[in-house]
Amino acid sequence: MNNTDQQPHIVICNNCKKRLQNLLKTIKKENPLLIKKLQLLPIKTETNFDSTMDNDIQPFLVFRCRDIYYGLFNKKNLYCNNKIKPNVINKIVYLSAQTFSKSFHIPNAQPSLALTVTENHLPTIIPPSQHQLVTTIKNNVDLRDPDVFYPEIEDEYHSQLQELLKNYHHKFIILIVVLLVILAGIGLGGWQIYQYLNSPTANATNRIDISQDGGYFPNVRVTINNTSSDQLTTAVQQISELNPDLLTALNDPATVLTTSDHLLYDGGYHLISITANATHTKQFQGITNVTLAVRAAKFDITNLDGNFSNLAPLKIASLTNQNIINALQTIPNLNPNLVSVLSEDQLKINDITPPTLISDGRSHLIHFTLDANQTKQFQGTLLVSAYFIATKINISNINGNYLTSPPVVVGDLTHHNLIYLIQNVEGVDPNLATAVNDPNILVSTSSSLLPNNQSSEIDITVDANATKNYMGILLVKLQAKNGIIDISNLNQDLTFQPAVSEPDTKPNELIAALKQVSGLNPTLLYLLDQSGIKVTTDSVLNHDGLAHKIDIKIIVLAIPNYTGQAVVSIMMKSTKIDITKDEDYTNQHVTIGNDLNANTLIAALNQLGPTIVNKDILAAIKDPQVIVTSDSPFQVDNKPHPIKININAQYTKQYEGTAHVKILMQSNKTDITNDGGDYSQYQNVIFLQDTSQEQLVAGLEQLKNFGIKQTLLTAIKDPHIQISSSDNPTNFTGKKITININAGNTAQFYGKTSVTIWANFNGQQRAKFNSAVETITNFNKITYVGTATGDLYQQQDQSWTKLANLKNSISKILVNNNKIYVGTLQGTIYCSDDWTKPLANYHTTNNILGNMYFDQNNILHVVIINPGFTISQVQEFLSSDWTTDIFDNNLYCSRMLYAGIINNDDVIVTNFGIYNTTKHTQTKFPTDGEMGVGFLAGNDNHWYVLMSQGSLLQYNPTNFDYHQIYNFQKTITSALLVNYQDSFLIWTNDGNLYNFKQINQPIVKVGSSISQILVNNDAIYLRCQNKIYSSQNNWKSQVESINVTTISLINGNLWVGYQEGYLFEQTY
């Protein structure tokens, strides 16, 4: 209830006035004086009110008008001892929901709304009859009581009550006057009304104006097919920030959208302005503009460039649609849009001019039209011009008549001479001369040569249908004379052909090279197989793996009908590369190597790389037949030294010669000479059983967080390094010893050094596991260890046995009735009956195991928590079934302080309260901004809770009464409480350890991060960050290592688990 609530302005609607008038009329008929005893006031309900706070105020009726509730009251009921009652404030009556629900409610014009009140959580009311209400008022209002007047509530509301009665008396007269005016108006204004209702602006005053609802949306991108109203409407409707009124107007079919901007079919987005006209709609009016980015759904190819006549001719078999498309796709750097349209299945090619490509080996200009109007993503047409050349030349289209040319001299009309005639006739078509050079060409003749050097007409039939690049048949006519062929006219430059490879330039190697070259004159090719020729060259073929121009001479010595000498130039390279060189790379960067073996020398040359080392040498050393050696001495001193490398290639097929290369090489072995040191000041770090190399290595590794050099830690893992100590470890508990480390000349290290340490022999390494030790438990003289990788180990009679691998980190181990129960951190529970099948699996993304324990009835309890949220499961395992324990709802728990059995009761303590799940009781801690940070069930049968603001509370577990027994006067974020002798210990997050008996002064302050506290008789052990402290050692650190994962007391000794998997036992 708020005394500052403002008085609502009273404006009762006509419907409520009418119903209230009817009620007041009935009351007045019974007794007019009753009206003066009634008061009309607003009502509000308070959820925290109960009926005792209503001060016996009971309204006769309640009604709601314009979301305000009003009540009709007996005036006398509002006062007590001539003073207004306290729940009437600022002319508003505050009532409880119970009283409100007992009142008579006048239903609204809409009954379904009148009888249910949701704003103030009021119940649904079914009102009694009006007769019952009047009877109730008569029976409860004493007309003999003097009138009560209180100005603060008598003004507006009572005046309205009186006004309602006056309105009722004048109602009939006003009604008659209104009817007369309406009848007169109907006759006079009928035509005007008709015109008004049928005009476009008939409802202008009620229509929504959209003229200001447009906007500029350049980041909205939409694809449309055209600029029709429907397409534009679809585009505008995709604007998420569009004004809701305009969006609704777009759904009206009478709203018209237009644009004066052109839709560009270029595949890009362009801003266009769209006009929305709602003038002809009934609900809306006005015109507005919307600007957004639009692109055409189809790309118009009309504006692309289709002129390719300036490019090289395109090769094509024939002018079919697909062949033309394939040829166009070979054009380099083709417009990406044209590339895309050429891949469309429905692309058409029309108006090919000329329609046929002549296969004469010449290029021809072809025109055609690409039609994209039937494709899905493109439209328009594009005129294309390009030169095409037939991929197969039809030799029948070539001129074959050379009778007017001078006769050609040949010795006979054998096959190769017929080709000679065609290639050497004056004016021969180049395509024909090239065609007859094809090895698959067929040439024949039925003509013969006339004797006595007479000119003869020779008809030669050329059939190219068996060749790859030609087709057709051609009859060639020419003049020939019988005589000797001078091959001096057959010189050829074939250096444009690919280089051929031969070992050298011996005659047989030159002939083999000529036969490998494409395009060699058939006559010369014929002569190469004859015995009466000489093939030689004056050119030098370097054995460097590179191509060189070689001029080869073909000299006719004794072959009938042939004479002269022809020179053919080709490109040749030797198949053998001579690597003979003397190279000095000592002025280049230093290479790394640890010996002078062949592989090391080769690796050193590769370190220099192709920018420094001759590429032939780098290629040669990859050949397994190449011999790589060095006669230089090798020195291990971390300094660069010159090394001469010999590379002998005489036994390889591809290379020849011997190369001598000088480089600088430096060993990358690590010198450990200066890596030793004295670490004996760390007296509680290293625990050894003896001075064997294995134990000494383990001891040195324990120094890794205390400054020992990483290079030395890496070196001692090399099994070839010698590690020893001459100090005798017997008969003492701690001693300074010297460890000698000799790396000799191992693969990665060299040198000698020593390390001085303080070795403790009062601790014994019990085991070394493969991963971190997470939990250590002992039952009946049997020790169990669980690791971070889920390995479960059991030690019995000094030997360890791996029982199972449960895959996930083990956080709890219990033994009950000779069975082992294990819980993983993720909430999976296993039993030794069958390690392969979990008893239960609560493993989800957030769940972890809070605790598991047995009660006095040997029932296993498992608490699964969801950190920061809830205790999501509390389960019991009975016989063979799991059942959910006790809770109807999850417990909110940002931290769980305790879960277990106390005095035969199952108790869970969170930072918000204590939950006795056996007795089904819940006790929340006092709030006041505090939360519980520590809990203890004391030996004195009391429970103790330490709160975050420093309050130490003592609880009676029987009735849960509590009282503060001490206040630390500081903020505490976490704490551990443990019973100690006849008192208890409190360890807070600021590192202070208190004994409750002397709570005003801490026993000791050790660090600022608490992990574990253990008590054994008088001894106290604390695990804090990287240290373990003991009261038996005057609180000096027992162990210094950031890798300690857990501690446990077994048979009075402290067992320590490490991240590296070590498990040590320390005795005192």
XYZ file of C-alpha atoms in Angstrom, residues 97 101 115-125:
13
model
C -8.365 -10.080 -2.264
C -14.076 -11.521 -3.748
C -15.912 -11.236 -14.033
C -12.149 -11.878 -14.238
C -9.622 -9.426 -12.836
C -6.001 -10.117 -13.766
C -4.234 -6.864 -12.940
C -4.522 -7.229 -9.164
C -4.825 -11.026 -9.138
C -8.531 -10.936 -8.092
C -10.678 -14.042 -8.279
C -13.587 -14.615 -10.595
C -16.889 -13.510 -8.954
